[in-house]
Coordinates of C-alpha atoms and ligand atoms in Angstrom, one line a residue:
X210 CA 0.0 0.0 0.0
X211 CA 2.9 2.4 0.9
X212 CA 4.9 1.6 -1.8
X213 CA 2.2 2.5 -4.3
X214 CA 1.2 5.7 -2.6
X215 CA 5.1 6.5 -2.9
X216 CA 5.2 4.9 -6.3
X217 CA 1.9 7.2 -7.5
X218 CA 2.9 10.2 -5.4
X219 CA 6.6 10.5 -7.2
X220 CA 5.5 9.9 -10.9
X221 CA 2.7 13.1 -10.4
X222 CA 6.1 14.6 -8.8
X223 CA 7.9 13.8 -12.0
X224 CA 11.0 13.5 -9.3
X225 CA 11.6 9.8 -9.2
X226 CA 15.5 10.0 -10.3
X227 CA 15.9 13.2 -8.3
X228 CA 14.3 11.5 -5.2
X229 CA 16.8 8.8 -5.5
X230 CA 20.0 11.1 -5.1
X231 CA 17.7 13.2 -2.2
X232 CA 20.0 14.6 0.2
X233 CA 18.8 13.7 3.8
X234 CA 17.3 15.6 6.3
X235 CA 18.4 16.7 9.5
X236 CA 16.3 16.7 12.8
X237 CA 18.6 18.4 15.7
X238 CA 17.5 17.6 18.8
X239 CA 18.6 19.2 22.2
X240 CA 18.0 19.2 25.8
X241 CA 19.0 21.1 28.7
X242 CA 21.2 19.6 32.0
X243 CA 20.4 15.6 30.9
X244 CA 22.9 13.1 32.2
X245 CA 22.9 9.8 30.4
X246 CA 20.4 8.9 32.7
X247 CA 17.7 7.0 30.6
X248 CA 16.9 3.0 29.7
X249 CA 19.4 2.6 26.7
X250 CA 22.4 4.0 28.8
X251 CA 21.4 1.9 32.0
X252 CA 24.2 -0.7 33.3
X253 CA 27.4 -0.4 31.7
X254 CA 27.1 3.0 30.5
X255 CA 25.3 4.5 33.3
X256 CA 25.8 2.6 36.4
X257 CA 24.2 3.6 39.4
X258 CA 23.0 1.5 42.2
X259 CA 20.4 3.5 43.5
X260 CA 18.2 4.9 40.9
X261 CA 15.3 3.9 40.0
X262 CA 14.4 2.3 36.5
X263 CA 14.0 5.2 34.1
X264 CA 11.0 5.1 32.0
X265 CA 12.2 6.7 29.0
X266 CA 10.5 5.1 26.0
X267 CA 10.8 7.2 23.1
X268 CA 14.6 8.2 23.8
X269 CA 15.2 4.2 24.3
X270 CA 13.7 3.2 21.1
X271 CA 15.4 6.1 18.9
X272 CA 18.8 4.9 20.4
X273 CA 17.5 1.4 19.3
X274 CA 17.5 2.4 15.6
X275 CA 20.9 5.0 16.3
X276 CA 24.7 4.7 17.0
X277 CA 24.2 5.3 20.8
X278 CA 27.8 7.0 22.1
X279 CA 28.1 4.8 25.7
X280 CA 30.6 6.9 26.5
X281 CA 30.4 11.1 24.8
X282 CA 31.9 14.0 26.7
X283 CA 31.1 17.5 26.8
X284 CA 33.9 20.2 26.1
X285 CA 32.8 22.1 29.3
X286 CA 30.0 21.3 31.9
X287 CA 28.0 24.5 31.7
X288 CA 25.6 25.2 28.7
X289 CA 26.8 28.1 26.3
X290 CA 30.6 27.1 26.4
X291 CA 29.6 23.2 25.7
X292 CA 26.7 24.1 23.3
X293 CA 29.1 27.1 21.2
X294 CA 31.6 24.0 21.2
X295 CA 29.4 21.6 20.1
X296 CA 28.0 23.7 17.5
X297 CA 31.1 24.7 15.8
X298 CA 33.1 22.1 16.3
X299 CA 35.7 23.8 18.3
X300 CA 37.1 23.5 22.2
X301 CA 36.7 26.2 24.5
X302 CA 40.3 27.5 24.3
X303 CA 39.3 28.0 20.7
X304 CA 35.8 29.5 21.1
X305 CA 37.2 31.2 23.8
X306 CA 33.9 31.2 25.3
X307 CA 33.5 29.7 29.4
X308 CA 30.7 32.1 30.5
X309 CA 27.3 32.6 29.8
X310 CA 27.9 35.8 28.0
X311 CA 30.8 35.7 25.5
X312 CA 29.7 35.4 21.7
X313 CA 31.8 33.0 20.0
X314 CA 32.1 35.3 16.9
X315 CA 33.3 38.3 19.0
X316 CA 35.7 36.6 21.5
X317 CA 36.8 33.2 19.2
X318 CA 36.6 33.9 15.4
X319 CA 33.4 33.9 12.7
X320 CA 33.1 30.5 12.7
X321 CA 30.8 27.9 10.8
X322 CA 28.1 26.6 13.1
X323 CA 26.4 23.1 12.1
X324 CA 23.4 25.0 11.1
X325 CA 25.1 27.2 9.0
X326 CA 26.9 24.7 7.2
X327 CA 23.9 22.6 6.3
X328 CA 22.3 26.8 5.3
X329 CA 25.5 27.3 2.8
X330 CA 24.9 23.9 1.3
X331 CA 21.2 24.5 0.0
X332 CA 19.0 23.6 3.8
X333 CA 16.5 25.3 5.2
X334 CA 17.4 25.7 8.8
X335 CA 15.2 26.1 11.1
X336 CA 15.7 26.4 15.3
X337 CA 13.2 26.5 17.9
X338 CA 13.8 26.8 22.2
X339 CA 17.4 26.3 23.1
X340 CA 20.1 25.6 20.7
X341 CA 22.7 28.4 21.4
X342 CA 22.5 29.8 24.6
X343 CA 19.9 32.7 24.1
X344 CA 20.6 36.6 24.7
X345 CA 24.3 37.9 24.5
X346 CA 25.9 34.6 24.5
X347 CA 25.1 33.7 20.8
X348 CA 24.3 37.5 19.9
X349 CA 20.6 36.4 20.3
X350 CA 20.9 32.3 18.5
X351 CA 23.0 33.6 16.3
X352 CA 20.9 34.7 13.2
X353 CA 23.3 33.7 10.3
X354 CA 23.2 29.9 11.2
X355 CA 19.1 29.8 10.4
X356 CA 17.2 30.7 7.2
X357 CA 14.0 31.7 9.2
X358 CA 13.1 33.7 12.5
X359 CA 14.0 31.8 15.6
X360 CA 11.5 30.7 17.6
X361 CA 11.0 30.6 21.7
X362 CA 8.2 29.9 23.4
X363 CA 6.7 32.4 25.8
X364 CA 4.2 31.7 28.7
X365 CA 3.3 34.7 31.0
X366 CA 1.4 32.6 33.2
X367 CA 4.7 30.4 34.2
X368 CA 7.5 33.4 33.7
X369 CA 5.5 34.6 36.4
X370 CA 5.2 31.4 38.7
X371 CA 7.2 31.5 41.8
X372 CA 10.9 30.1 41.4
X373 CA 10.5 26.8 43.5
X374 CA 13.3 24.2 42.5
X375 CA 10.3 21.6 41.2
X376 CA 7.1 21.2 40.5
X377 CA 4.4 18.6 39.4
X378 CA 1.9 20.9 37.6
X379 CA -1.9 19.7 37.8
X380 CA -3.2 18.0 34.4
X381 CA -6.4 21.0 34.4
X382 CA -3.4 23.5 34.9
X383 CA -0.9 22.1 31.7
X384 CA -4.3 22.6 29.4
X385 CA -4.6 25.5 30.2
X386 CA -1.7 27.0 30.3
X387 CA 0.8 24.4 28.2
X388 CA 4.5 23.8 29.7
X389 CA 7.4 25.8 27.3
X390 CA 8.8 22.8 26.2
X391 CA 5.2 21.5 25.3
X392 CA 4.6 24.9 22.9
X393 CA 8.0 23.6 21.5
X394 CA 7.2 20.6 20.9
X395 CA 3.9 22.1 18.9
X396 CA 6.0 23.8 16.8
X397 CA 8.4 21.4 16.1
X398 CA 5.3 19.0 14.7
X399 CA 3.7 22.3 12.8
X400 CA 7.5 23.1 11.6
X401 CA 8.0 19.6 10.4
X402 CA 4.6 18.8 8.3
X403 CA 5.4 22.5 7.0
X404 CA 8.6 21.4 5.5
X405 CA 7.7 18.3 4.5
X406 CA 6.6 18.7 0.7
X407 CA 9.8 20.5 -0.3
X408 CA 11.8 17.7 1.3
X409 CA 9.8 15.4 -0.2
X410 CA 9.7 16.3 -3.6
X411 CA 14.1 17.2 -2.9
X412 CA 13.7 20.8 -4.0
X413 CA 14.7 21.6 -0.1
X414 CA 15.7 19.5 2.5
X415 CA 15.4 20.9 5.9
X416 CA 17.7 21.2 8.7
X417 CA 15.2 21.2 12.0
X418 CA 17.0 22.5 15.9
X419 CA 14.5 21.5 18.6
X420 CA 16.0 22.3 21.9
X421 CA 14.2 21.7 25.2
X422 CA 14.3 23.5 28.1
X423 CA 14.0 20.6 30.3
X424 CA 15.4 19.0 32.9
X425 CA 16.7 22.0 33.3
X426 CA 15.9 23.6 36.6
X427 CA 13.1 24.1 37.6
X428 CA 11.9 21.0 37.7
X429 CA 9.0 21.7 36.4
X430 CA 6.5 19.1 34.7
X431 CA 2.8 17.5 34.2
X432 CA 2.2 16.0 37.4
X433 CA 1.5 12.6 35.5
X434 CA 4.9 11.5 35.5
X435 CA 5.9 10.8 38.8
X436 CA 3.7 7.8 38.5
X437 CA 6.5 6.3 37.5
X438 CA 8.6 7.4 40.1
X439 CA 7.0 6.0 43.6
X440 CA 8.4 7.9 47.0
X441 CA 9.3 4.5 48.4
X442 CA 11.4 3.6 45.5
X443 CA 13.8 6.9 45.3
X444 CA 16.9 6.1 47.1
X445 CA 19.7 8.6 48.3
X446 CA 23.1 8.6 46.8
X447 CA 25.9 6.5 48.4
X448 CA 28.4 8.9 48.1
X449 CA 27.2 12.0 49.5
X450 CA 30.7 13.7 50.5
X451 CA 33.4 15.3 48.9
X452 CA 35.9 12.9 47.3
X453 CA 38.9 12.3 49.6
X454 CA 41.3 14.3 49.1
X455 CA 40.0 16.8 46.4
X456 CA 41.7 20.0 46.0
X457 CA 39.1 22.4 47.2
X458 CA 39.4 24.1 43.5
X459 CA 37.4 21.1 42.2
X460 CA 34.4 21.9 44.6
X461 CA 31.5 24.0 42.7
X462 CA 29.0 25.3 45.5
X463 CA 26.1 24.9 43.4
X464 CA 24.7 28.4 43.7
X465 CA 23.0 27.8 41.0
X466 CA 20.2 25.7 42.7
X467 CA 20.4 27.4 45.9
X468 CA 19.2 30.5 44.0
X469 CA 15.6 28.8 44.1
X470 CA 13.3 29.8 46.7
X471 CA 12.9 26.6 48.4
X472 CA 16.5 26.3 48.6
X473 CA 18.0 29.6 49.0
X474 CA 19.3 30.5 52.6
X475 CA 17.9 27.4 54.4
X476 CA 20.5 24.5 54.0
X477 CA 23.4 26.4 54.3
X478 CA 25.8 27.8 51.6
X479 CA 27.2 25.3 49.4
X480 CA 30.9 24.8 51.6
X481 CA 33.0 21.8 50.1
X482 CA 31.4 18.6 51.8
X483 CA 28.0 19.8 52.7
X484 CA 25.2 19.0 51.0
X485 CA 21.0 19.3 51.2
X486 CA 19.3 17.3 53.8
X487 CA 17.9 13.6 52.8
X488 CA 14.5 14.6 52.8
X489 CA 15.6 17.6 50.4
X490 CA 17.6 15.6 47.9
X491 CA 14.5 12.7 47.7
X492 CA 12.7 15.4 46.4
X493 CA 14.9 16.8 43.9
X494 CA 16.0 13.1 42.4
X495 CA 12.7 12.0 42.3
X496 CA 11.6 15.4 40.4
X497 CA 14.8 15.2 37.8
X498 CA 13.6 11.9 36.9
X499 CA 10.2 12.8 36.2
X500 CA 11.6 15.5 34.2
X501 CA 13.6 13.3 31.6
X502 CA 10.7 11.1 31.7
X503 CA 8.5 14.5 30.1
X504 CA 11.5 15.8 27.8
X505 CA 11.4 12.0 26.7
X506 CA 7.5 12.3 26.2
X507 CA 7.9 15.5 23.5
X508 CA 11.0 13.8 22.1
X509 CA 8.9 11.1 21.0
X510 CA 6.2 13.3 19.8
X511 CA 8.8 15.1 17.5
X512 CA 9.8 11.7 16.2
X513 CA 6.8 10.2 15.6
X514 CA 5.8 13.2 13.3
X515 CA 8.3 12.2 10.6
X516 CA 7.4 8.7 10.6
X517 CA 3.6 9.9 10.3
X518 CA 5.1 12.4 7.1
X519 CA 6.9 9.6 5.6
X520 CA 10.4 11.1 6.1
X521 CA 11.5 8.6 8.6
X522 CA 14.0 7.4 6.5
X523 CA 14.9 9.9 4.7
X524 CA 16.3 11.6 8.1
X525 CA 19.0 12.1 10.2
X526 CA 18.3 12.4 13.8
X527 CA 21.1 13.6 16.4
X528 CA 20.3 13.9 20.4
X529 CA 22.6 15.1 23.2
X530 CA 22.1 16.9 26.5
X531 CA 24.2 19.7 27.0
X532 CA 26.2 18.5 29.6
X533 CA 25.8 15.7 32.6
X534 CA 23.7 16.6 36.2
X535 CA 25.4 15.7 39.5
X536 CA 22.1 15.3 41.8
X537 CA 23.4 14.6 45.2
X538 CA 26.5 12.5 44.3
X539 CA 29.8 13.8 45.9
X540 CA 27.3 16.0 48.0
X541 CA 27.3 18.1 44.4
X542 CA 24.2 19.8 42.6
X543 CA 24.0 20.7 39.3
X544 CA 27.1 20.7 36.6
X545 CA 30.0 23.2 36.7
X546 CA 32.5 20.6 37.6
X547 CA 35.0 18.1 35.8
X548 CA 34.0 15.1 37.1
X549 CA 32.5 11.9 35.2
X550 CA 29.1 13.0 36.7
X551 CA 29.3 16.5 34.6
X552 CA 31.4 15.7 31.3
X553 CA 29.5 12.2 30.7
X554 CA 26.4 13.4 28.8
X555 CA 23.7 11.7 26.4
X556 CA 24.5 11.3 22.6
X557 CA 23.0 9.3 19.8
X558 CA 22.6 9.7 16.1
X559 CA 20.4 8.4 13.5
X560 CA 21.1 7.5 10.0
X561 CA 19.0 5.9 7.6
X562 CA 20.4 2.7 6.4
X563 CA 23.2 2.6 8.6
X564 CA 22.3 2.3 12.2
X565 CA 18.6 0.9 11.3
X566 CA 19.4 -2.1 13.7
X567 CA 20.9 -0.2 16.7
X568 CA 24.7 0.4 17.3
X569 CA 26.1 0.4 20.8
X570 CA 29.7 1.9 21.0
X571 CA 31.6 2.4 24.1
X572 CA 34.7 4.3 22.7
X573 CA 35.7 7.8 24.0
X574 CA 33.7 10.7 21.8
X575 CA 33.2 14.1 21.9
X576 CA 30.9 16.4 21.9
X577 CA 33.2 18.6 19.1
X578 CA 32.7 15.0 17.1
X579 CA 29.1 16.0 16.3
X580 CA 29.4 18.2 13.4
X581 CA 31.8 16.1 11.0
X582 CA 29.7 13.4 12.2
X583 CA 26.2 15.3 10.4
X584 CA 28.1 16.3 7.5
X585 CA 29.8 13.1 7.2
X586 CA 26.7 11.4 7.5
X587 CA 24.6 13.7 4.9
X588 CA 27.2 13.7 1.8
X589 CA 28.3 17.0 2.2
X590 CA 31.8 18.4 2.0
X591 CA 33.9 16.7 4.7
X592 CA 34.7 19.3 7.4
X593 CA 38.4 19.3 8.1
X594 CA 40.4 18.9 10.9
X595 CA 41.2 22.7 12.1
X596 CA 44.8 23.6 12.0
X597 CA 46.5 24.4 15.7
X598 CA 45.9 28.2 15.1
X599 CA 42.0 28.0 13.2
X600 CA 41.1 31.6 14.6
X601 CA 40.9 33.1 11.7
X602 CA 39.5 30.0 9.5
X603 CA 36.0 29.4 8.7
X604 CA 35.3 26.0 8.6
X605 CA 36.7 23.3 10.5
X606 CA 36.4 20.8 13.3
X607 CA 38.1 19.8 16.5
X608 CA 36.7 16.6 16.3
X609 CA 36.4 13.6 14.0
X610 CA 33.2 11.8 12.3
X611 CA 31.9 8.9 13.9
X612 CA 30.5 7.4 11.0
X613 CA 33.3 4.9 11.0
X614 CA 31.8 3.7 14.6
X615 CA 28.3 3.0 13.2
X616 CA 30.7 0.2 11.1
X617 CA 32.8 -1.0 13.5
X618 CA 32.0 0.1 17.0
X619 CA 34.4 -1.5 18.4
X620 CA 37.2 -0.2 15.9
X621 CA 40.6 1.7 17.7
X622 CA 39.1 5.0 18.8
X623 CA 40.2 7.8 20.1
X624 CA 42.8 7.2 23.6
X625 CA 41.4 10.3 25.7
X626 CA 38.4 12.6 25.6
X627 CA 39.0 16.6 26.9
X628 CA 37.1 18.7 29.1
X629 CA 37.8 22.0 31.0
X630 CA 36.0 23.9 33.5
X631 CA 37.9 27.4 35.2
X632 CA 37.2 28.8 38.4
X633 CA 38.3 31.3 40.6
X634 CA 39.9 31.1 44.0
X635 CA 39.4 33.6 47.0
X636 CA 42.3 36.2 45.7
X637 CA 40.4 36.4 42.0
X638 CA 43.2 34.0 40.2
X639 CA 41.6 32.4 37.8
X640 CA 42.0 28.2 37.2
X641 CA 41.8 26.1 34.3
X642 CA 40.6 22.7 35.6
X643 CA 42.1 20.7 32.4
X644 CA 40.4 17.1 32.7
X645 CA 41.1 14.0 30.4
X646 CA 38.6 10.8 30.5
X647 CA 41.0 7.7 29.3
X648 CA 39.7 4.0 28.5
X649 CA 40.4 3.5 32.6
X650 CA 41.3 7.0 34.7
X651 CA 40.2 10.5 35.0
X652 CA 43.4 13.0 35.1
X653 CA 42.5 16.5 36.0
X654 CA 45.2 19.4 36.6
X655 CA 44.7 23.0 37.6
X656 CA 46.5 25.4 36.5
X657 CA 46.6 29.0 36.7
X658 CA 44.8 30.2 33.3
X659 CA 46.3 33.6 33.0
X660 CA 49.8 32.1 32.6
X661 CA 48.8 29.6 29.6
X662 CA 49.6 30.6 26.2
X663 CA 47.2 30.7 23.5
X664 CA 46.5 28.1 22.3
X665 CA 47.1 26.5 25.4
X666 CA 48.7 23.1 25.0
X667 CA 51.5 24.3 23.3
X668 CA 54.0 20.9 23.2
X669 CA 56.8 21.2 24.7
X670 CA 56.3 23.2 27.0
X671 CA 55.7 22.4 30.8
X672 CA 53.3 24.0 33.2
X673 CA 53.3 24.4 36.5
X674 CA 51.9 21.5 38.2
X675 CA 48.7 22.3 40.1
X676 CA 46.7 20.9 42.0
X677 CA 46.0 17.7 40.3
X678 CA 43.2 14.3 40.5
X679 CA 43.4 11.1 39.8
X680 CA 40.4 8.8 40.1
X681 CA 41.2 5.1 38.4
X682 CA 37.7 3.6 37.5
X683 CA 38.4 0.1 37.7
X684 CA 38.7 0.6 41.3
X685 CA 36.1 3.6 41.9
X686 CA 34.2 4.1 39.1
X687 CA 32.0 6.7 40.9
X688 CA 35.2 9.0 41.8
X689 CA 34.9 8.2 45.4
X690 CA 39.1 9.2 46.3
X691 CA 41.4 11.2 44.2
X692 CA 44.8 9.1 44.2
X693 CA 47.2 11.7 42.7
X694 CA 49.3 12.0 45.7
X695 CA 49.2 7.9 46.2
X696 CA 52.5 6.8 45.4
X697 CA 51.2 3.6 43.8
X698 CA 50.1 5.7 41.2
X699 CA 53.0 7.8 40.9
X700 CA 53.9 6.6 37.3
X701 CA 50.4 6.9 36.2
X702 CA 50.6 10.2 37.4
X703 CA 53.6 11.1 35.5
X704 CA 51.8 9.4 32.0
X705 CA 48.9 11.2 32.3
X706 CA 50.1 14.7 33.3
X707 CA 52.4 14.1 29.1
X708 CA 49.6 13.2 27.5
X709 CA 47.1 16.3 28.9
X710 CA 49.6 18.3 27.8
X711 CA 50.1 17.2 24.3
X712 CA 46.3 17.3 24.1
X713 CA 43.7 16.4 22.3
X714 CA 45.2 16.2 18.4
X715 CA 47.7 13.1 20.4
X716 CA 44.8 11.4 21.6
X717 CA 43.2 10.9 17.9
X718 CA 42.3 7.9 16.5
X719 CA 45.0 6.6 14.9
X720 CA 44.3 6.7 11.5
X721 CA 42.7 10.2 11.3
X722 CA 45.2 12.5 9.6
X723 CA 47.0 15.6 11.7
X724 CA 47.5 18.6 10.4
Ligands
NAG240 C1 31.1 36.1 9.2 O1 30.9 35.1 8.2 C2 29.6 35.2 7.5 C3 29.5 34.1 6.6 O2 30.0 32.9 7.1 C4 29.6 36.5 6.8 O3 28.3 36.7 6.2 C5 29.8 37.7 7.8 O4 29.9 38.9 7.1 C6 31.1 37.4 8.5 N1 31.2 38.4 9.6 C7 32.4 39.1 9.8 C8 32.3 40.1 10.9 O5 33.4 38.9 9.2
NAG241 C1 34.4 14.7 52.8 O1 33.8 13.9 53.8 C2 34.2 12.5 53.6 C3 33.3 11.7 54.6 O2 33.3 12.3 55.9 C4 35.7 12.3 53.9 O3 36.0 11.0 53.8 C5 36.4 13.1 52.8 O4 37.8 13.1 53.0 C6 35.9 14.6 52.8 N1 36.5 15.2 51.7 C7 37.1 16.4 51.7 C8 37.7 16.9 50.5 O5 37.1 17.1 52.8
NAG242 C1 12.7 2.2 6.3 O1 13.9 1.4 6.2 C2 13.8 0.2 6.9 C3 15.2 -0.5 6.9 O2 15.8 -0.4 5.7 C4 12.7 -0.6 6.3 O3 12.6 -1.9 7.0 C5 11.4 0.1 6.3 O4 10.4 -0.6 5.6 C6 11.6 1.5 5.7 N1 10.3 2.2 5.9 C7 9.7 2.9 4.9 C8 8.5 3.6 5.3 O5 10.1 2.9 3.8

């Protein structure tokens, strides 16, 4: 029946030879703060022993048709520097951005963003919610990556609603007055059907940016789902406490969440190795989980429209969080950190006719490996390997396609994956906490940022040795001591500090070419 509808439908389009050589289509989609924590990343890629069994449907069976990244790490664990580096392909000591308020194109260079490639190669790109980081930080999404007017989502009725941490809005209340990331997900379905013909009929295929809000705090969703979530079933984290031993640098003091009215002032002021009472942090991990469970919810409405347009395999589908969520672990909130809890974060991507039966890799990835990846996976121009200096080129990549995984997932792969996250100490020096994920330890050294050249990891040359963390997963895979002063581990130590210093472009897979 299908095939004759398609048959009938492309001979009235006259497009039958054009419709075989269609370019695919892109759906790009985002959300805010979500750690791998959903069904296709349980066990070995997300092991807990105290959550409970996510239900996240929709997101389990896209990564059951996707290459699922078990292990993909964010750039830096705060959303505008990991989103600008995801979106141009670039590290943050490229885009120069670490704040919520630098623009890439002022501070880093006028760099190609993923949308704007798939724009300068014929797309019609469209974004909706959050994508860049809105306001100053992408000088307001960054109009040149799209070739329509952005979208967000307004609600007066909940930009007025008081700033609790979470809540589980009545069913009566969502009708009436529909969740943000609900009017997104309208517009996403309108957006798609909208496109649709063109793509269809390969005079334009589309390039669609859905980015949630959610579980971004506040916690705020339809009441509904914390059905699956009972009280008696949420369970406390067993490591509540600061690592042993962790340089007090590494702390963040989660001001963030403690800027919510239930939280602010009355469970003291985030000090390294104190944390929210029990009753507190119940609360809060049973409310984040609820939270993925919505996001998961509109994710799958978003998905099912293209299978209900007939585009289903004629489209790419990427979906990452922005970064990972520490919810009680380590006695930690929210991201800002370098540890495994902040840097590991959700990836998977769709292609047609390559990852139809599901591909599980757990190689280290990157979040900079997304765009070569899309444009890899699309047939357009490769995106090259950026040079060491690439400030003043215009199209390049930090990172490598992972097409070659969606073959052979289990193929040599790259040896580390980078992240960095600065902070600043009581007298206003400013640190660089330089972090590198390896198949078995996280290595993480501090160094004083205003004495690193730019670019920073120049070889050769040897910084002052910091404050430094070592945590070896085989033996505490949920960071639990940092060994770096345990003489047992002094040769590690020593390995580790060369190869965060020769960087990323050393850590390649091996047969990827260097520039
Ligand atoms: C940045 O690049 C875009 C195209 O990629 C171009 O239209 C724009 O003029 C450039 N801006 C500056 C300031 O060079
Ligand atoms: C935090 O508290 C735990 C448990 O009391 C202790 O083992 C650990 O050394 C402390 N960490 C720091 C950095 O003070
Ligand atoms: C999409 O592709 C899969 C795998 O090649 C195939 O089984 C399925 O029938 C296709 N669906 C449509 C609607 O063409």
């Amino acid at each position: 029946m299908k095939g004759v509808t398609l048959l009938v439908g492309c001979i009235a389009a006259l497009s039958c030879f054009a419709s075989a050589a269609r370019r695919k289509n892109v759906l790009f989609l985002v959300s805010d703060d979500m750690r791998p924590q959903l069904g296709a990343y349980a066990g070995r890629h997300f092991p807990s022993r105290v959550s409970p069994k996510m239900h996240t449907p929709n997101l389990d069976a896209l990564a059951s048709r996707s290459l699922l990244l078990g292990r993909a790490y964010v750039q830096q664990a705060v959303c505008s520097p990991s989103r600008t580096s995801l979106l141009t392909g670039r590290r943050p000591d490229t885009t120069h951005v670490h704040d919520l308020i630098a623009y890439f194109r002022r501070v880093g260079g006028n760099f190609t963003t993923i949308p704007q490639y798939f724009k300068e190669h014929g797309y019609a790109t469209v974004g909706m919610g959050k994508i860049f980081h809105p306001g100053m930080a992408s000088g307001h999404d960054d109009p040149v990556s799209w070739t329509e007017k952005y979208f967000h989502a307004h609600s007066k009725y909940w930009s007025k609603y008081p700033r609790y941490s979470w809540y589980a809005a009545k069913e009566s209340e969502v009708e009436k007055h529909p969740l943000l990331d609900d009017i997104t997900a309208d517009h996403a379905v309108a957006t798609l059907k909208r496109l649709a013909p063109a793509a269809r009929s390969a005079e334009r295929p589309f390039f669609v940016a859905v980015g949630f809000h959610r579980p971004h705090l506040p916690f705020f969703f339809p009441a509904r789902f914390l059905k699956y979530y009972p009280e008696a079933e949420i369970r406390l984290p067993d490591n509540a406490y600061a690592p042993v031993d962790l340089p007090e640098i590494a702390w963040s003091n989660f001001d963030e969440l403690r800027s919510y009215v239930d939280v602010k002032n009355k469970y003291g002021y985030g000090a390294i190795n104190t944390t929210l009472p029990p009753s507190k942090v119940l609360q809060l991990r049973r409310a984040y989980y609820a939270t993925i469970s919505y996001v998961d919810s509109l994710v799958g409405r978003v998905v099912a429209t293209l299978d209900e347009l007939g585009l289903a395999n004629d489209t790419i589908i990427s979906f990452w969080g922005d970064h990972g969520w520490q919810l009680g672990e380590h006695g930690e909130w929210c991201k800002h950190t370098d540890f495994e809890l902040a840097t590991h974060a959700p990836m998977m991507v769709r292609v047609p006719g390559e990852t139809d039966g599901g591909v599980v890799t757990d190689r280290l990835t990157e979040f900079v490996d997304l765009f070569p990846t899309l444009a890899d996976a699309a047939g357009l121009p490769p995106v090259p390997l950026c040079p060491r200096d690439s400030s003043a080129v215009r199209t390049c990549a930090e990172g490598v396609s992972l097409v070659p995984l969606m073959r052979a997932p289990a193929r040599r792969w790259k040896a580390a994956a980078f992240s960095q996250f600065p902070r600043m100490d009581v007298g206003s020096n400013v640190y660089m906490g330089y972090s590198m994920r390896t198949e078995r330890y996280r290595y993480t050294e501090w160094m004083a940022y205003e004495d690193l050249p730019t670019p920073h990891r120049l070889p050769g040359k040897v910084y002052p040795r910091g404050h430094v963390e070592l945590y070896d997963h085989d033996v505490d895979p949920d960071e639990n001591v940092n060994s770096a002063a345990d003489r047992a581990y002094s040769a590690v130590v020593a390995r580790l500090h060369e190869a965060l210093l020769a960087g990323w472009r050393a850590a390649l897979p091996p047969d990827v070419t260097r520039t």
